[in-house]
Amino acid sequence: MTGRTAPRRGRDRRARVVHAAPGRRRFASGDAPDVAVVGGGVAGLAAATALAERGARVTLYEREQALGGRLAGWPVTLADGSTATMSRGFHAFFRQYYNLRGLLRRAEPCLGMLSGLPDYPLLHSGGLYDSFARVPRTPPWSALGFVALSPTFGWRDLARMDPGAALPLLDVRVPEVYEELDRVSAEDFLSGIGFPEAARHLAFEVFSRSFFSDPAELSAAELVLMFHIYFLGSSEGLLFDVPNAPFPAALWEPLGAYLASHGVQSRTGTAVEEVAPAAGGGVTVTAGGRPRRYDAVVLALDSGGLRHVVSASPRLCDARWRAGIGRLRSAPPFLVSRLWLDRPVAADRPGFLGTSGFGGLDNVSVLERWEDEAARWASRTGGSVVELHAYAVDPGADRAAQQRLLVEQLHRVYPETRDARTVDARHEWRSDCPLFPVGGYGDRPTVRTPDPAVVVAGDLVRTDLPVALMERAATTGFLAANALLAGWGVRGQTLWTVPARGRSAGLRALVRLARRR
């Protein structure tokens, strides 16, 4: 894992290898630094892993009682007396998530905790249904296959689109895409391309709402980057894996044990209150009212957590950097509703279904299709465990009404659920995902800060690599560790990403062909 070469992480032969700076393999005994990692989500776990594997002494602080961050889970007792694990909802582990999957391999080299779903289906309220199961994975054939197989997008639609406006989709370059499109909204970009309305809902809007954002607020640069990562720039395809057990059992407990075996001290249930420069170098981290000096710190927090810690740390880095952190915004609230029903949904329902035009319902999951805990409950009771998501909810919305609305929309999508009795229901409201607003790229922090002893990681972090969402969190976690390790002369983690540039020649030819039809 630490050498100049690494086994190929996926099927895409054009995937990019990002080598760390050269150096010795690990710290010698007696010269290992003390490093604090603040935040026990994907980014913090990646940073802690890379540092601990090379012999650093790592203390991991997590405010909540368990690791996992926004992918954590916790036990609940249902109305029927059974126990279950609740979480903040479904997450897709795409095959392009090379660095996240590399992190998880520490606990299970064969990734046996992940199972692939056979399709990524999308349903519009008008009855149109798209599927990515038969779409080829390699560009430009992926785009050709989508046009040929999709009921919402045909050759005539492709011929009507503005090729000049669509060119950023065909030839993505990072970070140039931010210079070109960060001041354009995803909604305006989609309108300018001229895609048919149904295709916009089923494909483009689904992508933009993956950021828990309304397309009118989201930077078009993030949307275009998403299409490059998942569709037009990668040969890994749009199908994905899901954990086959609840997040704690499948992911974080095994990875936590791995970190403990490398000497990491995990201080869960401990919030960091302040970070300040220490006399003679390094930093002082105050948690639970007790200050402790470290040689360096990784701030791997969500937007709100980072703002809070930085606002309470008036001597951290410099005023300009702190002001930028203060301008970070969180995405609108989202709702995850999980229902334990006394009868099953129809046997042919997919494990996951993206939806559009259903009154704010963005997707439906039937958990017993892949998760062992839900499958055991369904087998024992004859019921189903169904999860509903609503992204980018109006902050002023009546929450109880929104919860009822999602259930009503479930009845439209899967009519057989109308007759089901709800054994129990849990509704999770959160608003802690980063917002990538129009023109906001410049305020987002980079991994490095004005203080070389302070680095930042997370899905909010700005990087020149083509990564997003969970993969951005894992990648910047490793990059933060690499930045510190390079300063100490130790070689860091080799990384992989999708190709850094689009495969424009074939796609441009495809556009020309469509225009002649």
Tab-separated table of N, CA and C in Angstrom, residues 53-177:
chain	number	residue	atom	x	y	z
A	53	GLU	N	-0.424	3.737	9.729
A	53	GLU	CA	0.301	2.683	9.015
A	53	GLU	C	1.785	3.001	8.875
A	54	ARG	N	2.124	4.275	8.941
A	54	ARG	CA	3.514	4.679	8.803
A	54	ARG	C	4.171	4.965	10.152
A	55	GLY	N	3.490	4.633	11.218
A	55	GLY	CA	4.086	4.698	12.539
A	55	GLY	C	3.793	5.930	13.338
A	56	ALA	N	2.989	6.869	12.826
A	56	ALA	CA	2.629	8.046	13.615
A	56	ALA	C	1.740	7.625	14.789
A	57	ARG	N	1.815	8.384	15.866
A	57	ARG	CA	0.948	8.167	17.022
A	57	ARG	C	-0.307	9.020	16.833
A	58	VAL	N	-1.430	8.375	16.628
A	58	VAL	CA	-2.657	9.073	16.216
A	58	VAL	C	-3.710	8.989	17.319
A	59	THR	N	-4.294	10.141	17.630
A	59	THR	CA	-5.483	10.201	18.479
A	59	THR	C	-6.633	10.704	17.621
A	60	LEU	N	-7.702	9.919	17.556
A	60	LEU	CA	-8.853	10.245	16.728
A	60	LEU	C	-9.999	10.724	17.609
A	61	TYR	N	-10.434	11.960	17.416
A	61	TYR	CA	-11.539	12.543	18.180
A	61	TYR	C	-12.829	12.498	17.350
A	62	GLU	N	-13.879	12.005	17.954
A	62	GLU	CA	-15.192	11.984	17.306
A	62	GLU	C	-16.241	12.409	18.319
A	63	ARG	N	-17.032	13.406	17.942
A	63	ARG	CA	-18.054	13.954	18.848
A	63	ARG	C	-19.119	12.930	19.196
A	64	GLU	N	-19.530	12.117	18.215
A	64	GLU	CA	-20.583	11.131	18.462
A	64	GLU	C	-20.008	9.899	19.166
A	65	GLN	N	-20.891	8.996	19.541
A	65	GLN	CA	-20.468	7.831	20.311
A	65	GLN	C	-19.839	6.728	19.455
A	66	ALA	N	-19.929	6.844	18.146
A	66	ALA	CA	-19.402	5.800	17.269
A	66	ALA	C	-18.747	6.431	16.056
A	67	LEU	N	-17.882	5.664	15.400
A	67	LEU	CA	-17.229	6.115	14.184
A	67	LEU	C	-18.196	6.060	12.995
A	68	GLY	N	-17.821	6.755	11.933
A	68	GLY	CA	-18.610	6.711	10.704
A	68	GLY	C	-19.086	8.057	10.222
A	69	GLY	N	-19.121	9.065	11.098
A	69	GLY	CA	-19.559	10.383	10.666
A	69	GLY	C	-20.972	10.346	10.121
A	70	ARG	N	-21.155	10.869	8.918
A	70	ARG	CA	-22.490	10.884	8.314
A	70	ARG	C	-22.931	9.527	7.789
A	71	LEU	N	-22.059	8.520	7.913
A	71	LEU	CA	-22.438	7.146	7.581
A	71	LEU	C	-22.483	6.270	8.831
A	72	ALA	N	-22.636	6.877	9.976
A	72	ALA	CA	-22.716	6.106	11.217
A	72	ALA	C	-24.094	5.462	11.350
A	73	GLY	N	-24.207	4.552	12.290
A	73	GLY	CA	-25.478	3.924	12.614
A	73	GLY	C	-25.609	3.782	14.111
A	74	TRP	N	-26.837	3.582	14.572
A	74	TRP	CA	-27.062	3.470	16.011
A	74	TRP	C	-28.253	2.535	16.247
A	75	PRO	N	-28.277	1.881	17.417
A	75	PRO	CA	-29.350	0.907	17.684
A	75	PRO	C	-30.651	1.590	18.069
A	76	VAL	N	-31.766	0.991	17.644
A	76	VAL	CA	-33.094	1.439	18.047
A	76	VAL	C	-33.920	0.204	18.405
A	77	THR	N	-34.886	0.392	19.269
A	77	THR	CA	-35.831	-0.668	19.620
A	77	THR	C	-37.165	-0.357	18.973
A	78	LEU	N	-37.652	-1.275	18.149
A	78	LEU	CA	-38.885	-1.053	17.408
A	78	LEU	C	-40.106	-1.339	18.280
A	79	ALA	N	-41.261	-0.931	17.783
A	79	ALA	CA	-42.501	-1.101	18.541
A	79	ALA	C	-42.837	-2.564	18.781
A	80	ASP	N	-42.318	-3.469	17.918
A	80	ASP	CA	-42.587	-4.895	18.133
A	80	ASP	C	-41.577	-5.534	19.081
A	81	GLY	N	-40.705	-4.724	19.669
A	81	GLY	CA	-39.726	-5.216	20.628
A	81	GLY	C	-38.410	-5.649	20.030
A	82	SER	N	-38.305	-5.729	18.723
A	82	SER	CA	-37.055	-6.130	18.086
A	82	SER	C	-36.101	-4.946	18.012
A	83	THR	N	-34.828	-5.241	17.855
A	83	THR	CA	-33.814	-4.196	17.725
A	83	THR	C	-33.405	-4.059	16.267
A	84	ALA	N	-33.020	-2.865	15.908
A	84	ALA	CA	-32.593	-2.583	14.536
A	84	ALA	C	-31.527	-1.504	14.589
A	85	THR	N	-30.864	-1.311	13.475
A	85	THR	CA	-29.843	-0.273	13.354
A	85	THR	C	-30.364	0.818	12.440
A	86	MET	N	-30.496	2.020	12.964
A	86	MET	CA	-30.936	3.168	12.178
A	86	MET	C	-29.705	3.925	11.689
A	87	SER	N	-29.859	4.616	10.564
A	87	SER	CA	-28.768	5.425	10.017
A	87	SER	C	-29.372	6.609	9.287
A	88	ARG	N	-28.494	7.377	8.665
A	88	ARG	CA	-28.937	8.536	7.891
A	88	ARG	C	-29.260	8.172	6.451
A	89	GLY	N	-29.308	6.881	6.161
A	89	GLY	CA	-29.860	6.469	4.886
A	89	GLY	C	-28.889	5.892	3.895
A	90	PHE	N	-29.463	5.494	2.786
A	90	PHE	CA	-28.796	4.808	1.692
A	90	PHE	C	-27.587	5.582	1.173
A	91	HIS	N	-26.516	4.843	0.876
A	91	HIS	CA	-25.352	5.385	0.162
A	91	HIS	C	-24.888	4.370	-0.869
A	92	ALA	N	-24.588	4.850	-2.054
A	92	ALA	CA	-24.104	4.000	-3.140
A	92	ALA	C	-22.581	4.050	-3.184
A	93	PHE	N	-21.955	2.881	-3.165
A	93	PHE	CA	-20.501	2.776	-3.245
A	93	PHE	C	-20.147	2.431	-4.692
A	94	PHE	N	-19.927	3.462	-5.482
A	94	PHE	CA	-19.641	3.263	-6.897
A	94	PHE	C	-18.267	2.640	-7.096
A	95	ARG	N	-18.087	1.970	-8.227
A	95	ARG	CA	-16.811	1.316	-8.508
A	95	ARG	C	-15.703	2.329	-8.788
A	96	GLN	N	-16.078	3.599	-9.052
A	96	GLN	CA	-15.086	4.673	-9.232
A	96	GLN	C	-14.513	5.166	-7.910
A	97	TYR	N	-15.014	4.703	-6.798
A	97	TYR	CA	-14.537	5.161	-5.496
A	97	TYR	C	-13.280	4.370	-5.123
A	98	TYR	N	-12.237	4.563	-5.901
A	98	TYR	CA	-11.021	3.770	-5.739
A	98	TYR	C	-10.412	3.925	-4.351
A	99	ASN	N	-10.346	5.155	-3.858
A	99	ASN	CA	-9.641	5.393	-2.593
A	99	ASN	C	-10.502	5.021	-1.388
A	100	LEU	N	-11.801	5.247	-1.468
A	100	LEU	CA	-12.684	4.781	-0.405
A	100	LEU	C	-12.655	3.260	-0.324
A	101	ARG	N	-12.714	2.599	-1.459
A	101	ARG	CA	-12.684	1.148	-1.460
A	101	ARG	C	-11.333	0.635	-0.975
A	102	GLY	N	-10.260	1.373	-1.300
A	102	GLY	CA	-8.951	1.011	-0.770
A	102	GLY	C	-8.901	1.123	0.742
A	103	LEU	N	-9.563	2.144	1.296
A	103	LEU	CA	-9.644	2.276	2.753
A	103	LEU	C	-10.378	1.089	3.359
A	104	LEU	N	-11.503	0.716	2.775
A	104	LEU	CA	-12.290	-0.389	3.314
A	104	LEU	C	-11.570	-1.720	3.189
A	105	ARG	N	-10.688	-1.836	2.206
A	105	ARG	CA	-9.933	-3.085	2.048
A	105	ARG	C	-9.008	-3.347	3.229
A	106	ARG	N	-8.691	-2.323	3.998
A	106	ARG	CA	-7.866	-2.554	5.190
A	106	ARG	C	-8.550	-3.549	6.120
A	107	ALA	N	-9.871	-3.475	6.207
A	107	ALA	CA	-10.607	-4.365	7.093
A	107	ALA	C	-11.030	-5.648	6.403
A	108	GLU	N	-11.266	-5.594	5.091
A	108	GLU	CA	-11.703	-6.767	4.341
A	108	GLU	C	-11.134	-6.672	2.931
A	109	PRO	N	-9.975	-7.304	2.668
A	109	PRO	CA	-9.286	-7.134	1.382
A	109	PRO	C	-10.145	-7.447	0.168
A	110	CYS	N	-11.078	-8.367	0.289
A	110	CYS	CA	-11.927	-8.751	-0.848
A	110	CYS	C	-13.223	-7.945	-0.904
A	111	LEU	N	-13.393	-6.986	-0.021
A	111	LEU	CA	-14.598	-6.160	0.033
A	111	LEU	C	-15.857	-7.016	0.139
A	112	GLY	N	-15.775	-8.053	0.943
A	112	GLY	CA	-16.920	-8.926	1.116
A	112	GLY	C	-18.092	-8.272	1.803
A	113	MET	N	-17.886	-7.088	2.385
A	113	MET	CA	-18.991	-6.385	3.041
A	113	MET	C	-19.859	-5.622	2.047
A	114	LEU	N	-19.464	-5.602	0.761
A	114	LEU	CA	-20.215	-4.896	-0.265
A	114	LEU	C	-20.852	-5.890	-1.228
A	115	SER	N	-22.070	-5.585	-1.649
A	115	SER	CA	-22.768	-6.391	-2.647
A	115	SER	C	-23.255	-5.475	-3.761
A	116	GLY	N	-23.146	-5.936	-5.003
A	116	GLY	CA	-23.569	-5.131	-6.128
A	116	GLY	C	-25.064	-5.234	-6.375
A	117	LEU	N	-25.700	-4.096	-6.653
A	117	LEU	CA	-27.091	-4.114	-7.087
A	117	LEU	C	-27.126	-4.260	-8.607
A	118	PRO	N	-28.105	-4.972	-9.138
A	118	PRO	CA	-28.083	-5.289	-10.570
A	118	PRO	C	-28.449	-4.133	-11.476
A	119	ASP	N	-29.013	-3.056	-10.930
A	119	ASP	CA	-29.456	-1.966	-11.798
A	119	ASP	C	-29.466	-0.670	-11.013
A	120	TYR	N	-29.487	0.442	-11.755
A	120	TYR	CA	-29.699	1.775	-11.209
A	120	TYR	C	-30.910	2.331	-11.960
A	121	PRO	N	-32.126	1.993	-11.515
A	121	PRO	CA	-33.329	2.417	-12.236
A	121	PRO	C	-33.807	3.792	-11.791
A	122	LEU	N	-34.421	4.514	-12.733
A	122	LEU	CA	-34.933	5.851	-12.485
A	122	LEU	C	-36.360	5.928	-13.013
A	123	LEU	N	-37.285	6.411	-12.195
A	123	LEU	CA	-38.703	6.474	-12.560
A	123	LEU	C	-39.191	7.906	-12.474
A	124	HIS	N	-39.864	8.368	-13.542
A	124	HIS	CA	-40.498	9.683	-13.546
A	124	HIS	C	-41.993	9.504	-13.316
A	125	SER	N	-42.608	10.503	-12.681
A	125	SER	CA	-44.019	10.396	-12.345
A	125	SER	C	-44.899	10.244	-13.581
A	126	GLY	N	-44.407	10.645	-14.758
A	126	GLY	CA	-45.166	10.470	-15.988
A	126	GLY	C	-45.155	9.052	-16.508
A	127	GLY	N	-44.416	8.171	-15.836
A	127	GLY	CA	-44.383	6.767	-16.232
A	127	GLY	C	-43.130	6.351	-16.964
A	128	LEU	N	-42.280	7.300	-17.350
A	128	LEU	CA	-41.044	6.956	-18.046
A	128	LEU	C	-40.075	6.294	-17.075
A	129	TYR	N	-39.371	5.296	-17.582
A	129	TYR	CA	-38.500	4.472	-16.732
A	129	TYR	C	-37.170	4.291	-17.437
A	130	ASP	N	-36.112	4.682	-16.785
A	130	ASP	CA	-34.766	4.518	-17.339
A	130	ASP	C	-33.995	3.503	-16.524
A	131	SER	N	-33.061	2.837	-17.173
A	131	SER	CA	-32.217	1.848	-16.512
A	131	SER	C	-30.804	1.974	-17.047
A	132	PHE	N	-29.844	1.821	-16.147
A	132	PHE	CA	-28.449	1.850	-16.567
A	132	PHE	C	-27.836	0.457	-16.646
A	133	ALA	N	-28.636	-0.568	-16.425
A	133	ALA	CA	-28.090	-1.925	-16.392
A	133	ALA	C	-27.501	-2.338	-17.736
A	134	ARG	N	-28.129	-1.926	-18.839
A	134	ARG	CA	-27.676	-2.358	-20.159
A	134	ARG	C	-26.803	-1.330	-20.854
A	135	VAL	N	-26.582	-0.193	-20.216
A	135	VAL	CA	-25.765	0.843	-20.845
A	135	VAL	C	-24.297	0.439	-20.776
A	136	PRO	N	-23.568	0.476	-21.907
A	136	PRO	CA	-22.134	0.143	-21.864
A	136	PRO	C	-21.388	1.054	-20.899
A	137	ARG	N	-20.286	0.574	-20.385
A	137	ARG	CA	-19.563	1.329	-19.367
A	137	ARG	C	-18.475	2.232	-19.935
A	138	THR	N	-17.986	1.939	-21.140
A	138	THR	CA	-16.829	2.659	-21.663
A	138	THR	C	-17.246	3.813	-22.564
A	139	PRO	N	-16.803	5.055	-22.280
A	139	PRO	CA	-17.057	6.172	-23.183
A	139	PRO	C	-16.326	5.943	-24.519
A	140	PRO	N	-16.871	6.369	-25.665
A	140	PRO	CA	-18.154	7.075	-25.812
A	140	PRO	C	-19.359	6.151	-25.908
A	141	TRP	N	-19.136	4.836	-25.829
A	141	TRP	CA	-20.247	3.897	-25.988
A	141	TRP	C	-21.262	4.025	-24.856
A	142	SER	N	-20.841	4.519	-23.705
A	142	SER	CA	-21.792	4.741	-22.621
A	142	SER	C	-22.825	5.776	-23.035
A	143	ALA	N	-22.378	6.887	-23.633
A	143	ALA	CA	-23.315	7.909	-24.095
A	143	ALA	C	-24.175	7.381	-25.236
A	144	LEU	N	-23.570	6.651	-26.166
A	144	LEU	CA	-24.320	6.069	-27.280
A	144	LEU	C	-25.373	5.101	-26.765
A	145	GLY	N	-25.000	4.265	-25.806
A	145	GLY	CA	-25.945	3.309	-25.251
A	145	GLY	C	-27.087	3.989	-24.534
A	146	PHE	N	-26.794	5.077	-23.811
A	146	PHE	CA	-27.849	5.796	-23.109
A	146	PHE	C	-28.847	6.367	-24.098
A	147	VAL	N	-28.350	6.963	-25.182
A	147	VAL	CA	-29.241	7.536	-26.194
A	147	VAL	C	-30.066	6.446	-26.859
A	148	ALA	N	-29.419	5.306	-27.169
A	148	ALA	CA	-30.108	4.242	-27.893
A	148	ALA	C	-31.144	3.526	-27.036
A	149	LEU	N	-30.891	3.401	-25.727
A	149	LEU	CA	-31.738	2.572	-24.879
A	149	LEU	C	-32.727	3.360	-24.048
A	150	SER	N	-32.503	4.654	-23.878
A	150	SER	CA	-33.347	5.433	-22.984
A	150	SER	C	-34.654	5.830	-23.661
A	151	PRO	N	-35.802	5.655	-22.979
A	151	PRO	CA	-37.076	6.139	-23.523
A	151	PRO	C	-37.237	7.648	-23.403
A	152	THR	N	-36.372	8.299	-22.638
A	152	THR	CA	-36.492	9.736	-22.409
A	152	THR	C	-35.504	10.549	-23.230
A	153	PHE	N	-34.683	9.901	-24.001
A	153	PHE	CA	-33.609	10.614	-24.694
A	153	PHE	C	-33.335	9.874	-25.993
A	154	GLY	N	-33.590	10.527	-27.119
A	154	GLY	CA	-33.377	9.890	-28.416
A	154	GLY	C	-32.429	10.674	-29.292
A	155	TRP	N	-32.251	10.150	-30.494
A	155	TRP	CA	-31.321	10.810	-31.424
A	155	TRP	C	-31.784	12.223	-31.763
A	156	ARG	N	-33.094	12.406	-31.925
A	156	ARG	CA	-33.580	13.750	-32.232
A	156	ARG	C	-33.303	14.717	-31.095
A	157	ASP	N	-33.445	14.234	-29.874
A	157	ASP	CA	-33.125	15.082	-28.719
A	157	ASP	C	-31.656	15.470	-28.722
A	158	LEU	N	-30.805	14.502	-29.046
A	158	LEU	CA	-29.376	14.797	-29.089
A	158	LEU	C	-29.067	15.809	-30.174
A	159	ALA	N	-29.761	15.682	-31.320
A	159	ALA	CA	-29.517	16.613	-32.423
A	159	ALA	C	-29.953	18.033	-32.073
A	160	ARG	N	-30.951	18.169	-31.200
A	160	ARG	CA	-31.448	19.501	-30.834
A	160	ARG	C	-30.580	20.215	-29.807
A	161	MET	N	-29.723	19.489	-29.124
A	161	MET	CA	-28.966	20.145	-28.067
A	161	MET	C	-27.890	21.047	-28.655
A	162	ASP	N	-27.509	22.037	-27.886
A	162	ASP	CA	-26.506	23.011	-28.305
A	162	ASP	C	-25.121	22.414	-28.067
A	163	PRO	N	-24.380	22.048	-29.121
A	163	PRO	CA	-23.083	21.389	-28.904
A	163	PRO	C	-22.077	22.290	-28.215
A	164	GLY	N	-22.168	23.597	-28.469
A	164	GLY	CA	-21.233	24.491	-27.790
A	164	GLY	C	-21.473	24.534	-26.296
A	165	ALA	N	-22.769	24.590	-25.915
A	165	ALA	CA	-23.097	24.618	-24.491
A	165	ALA	C	-22.763	23.304	-23.821
A	166	ALA	N	-22.856	22.197	-24.586
A	166	ALA	CA	-22.618	20.873	-24.008
A	166	ALA	C	-21.150	20.492	-23.969
A	167	LEU	N	-20.298	21.266	-24.624
A	167	LEU	CA	-18.889	20.891	-24.716
A	167	LEU	C	-18.232	20.656	-23.365
A	168	PRO	N	-18.548	21.440	-22.301
A	168	PRO	CA	-17.923	21.147	-21.002
A	168	PRO	C	-18.198	19.731	-20.506
A	169	LEU	N	-19.335	19.132	-20.901
A	169	LEU	CA	-19.603	17.755	-20.521
A	169	LEU	C	-18.655	16.785	-21.218
A	170	LEU	N	-18.241	17.151	-22.439
A	170	LEU	CA	-17.464	16.231	-23.259
A	170	LEU	C	-15.971	16.315	-22.997
A	171	ASP	N	-15.516	17.391	-22.409
A	171	ASP	CA	-14.074	17.582	-22.268
A	171	ASP	C	-13.761	18.200	-20.909
A	172	VAL	N	-14.097	17.473	-19.844
A	172	VAL	CA	-13.881	17.975	-18.484
A	172	VAL	C	-12.398	17.980	-18.142
A	173	ARG	N	-11.968	19.059	-17.533
A	173	ARG	CA	-10.615	19.152	-16.994
A	173	ARG	C	-10.722	19.798	-15.615
A	174	VAL	N	-9.979	19.249	-14.677
A	174	VAL	CA	-10.012	19.747	-13.306
A	174	VAL	C	-8.634	20.338	-12.985
A	175	PRO	N	-8.559	21.590	-12.491
A	175	PRO	CA	-9.643	22.420	-11.935
A	175	PRO	C	-10.254	23.403	-12.917
A	176	GLU	N	-9.882	23.327	-14.214
A	176	GLU	CA	-10.379	24.310	-15.169
A	176	GLU	C	-11.905	24.370	-15.225
A	177	VAL	N	-12.569	23.242	-14.943
A	177	VAL	CA	-14.029	23.240	-14.998
A	177	VAL	C	-14.621	24.238	-14.009
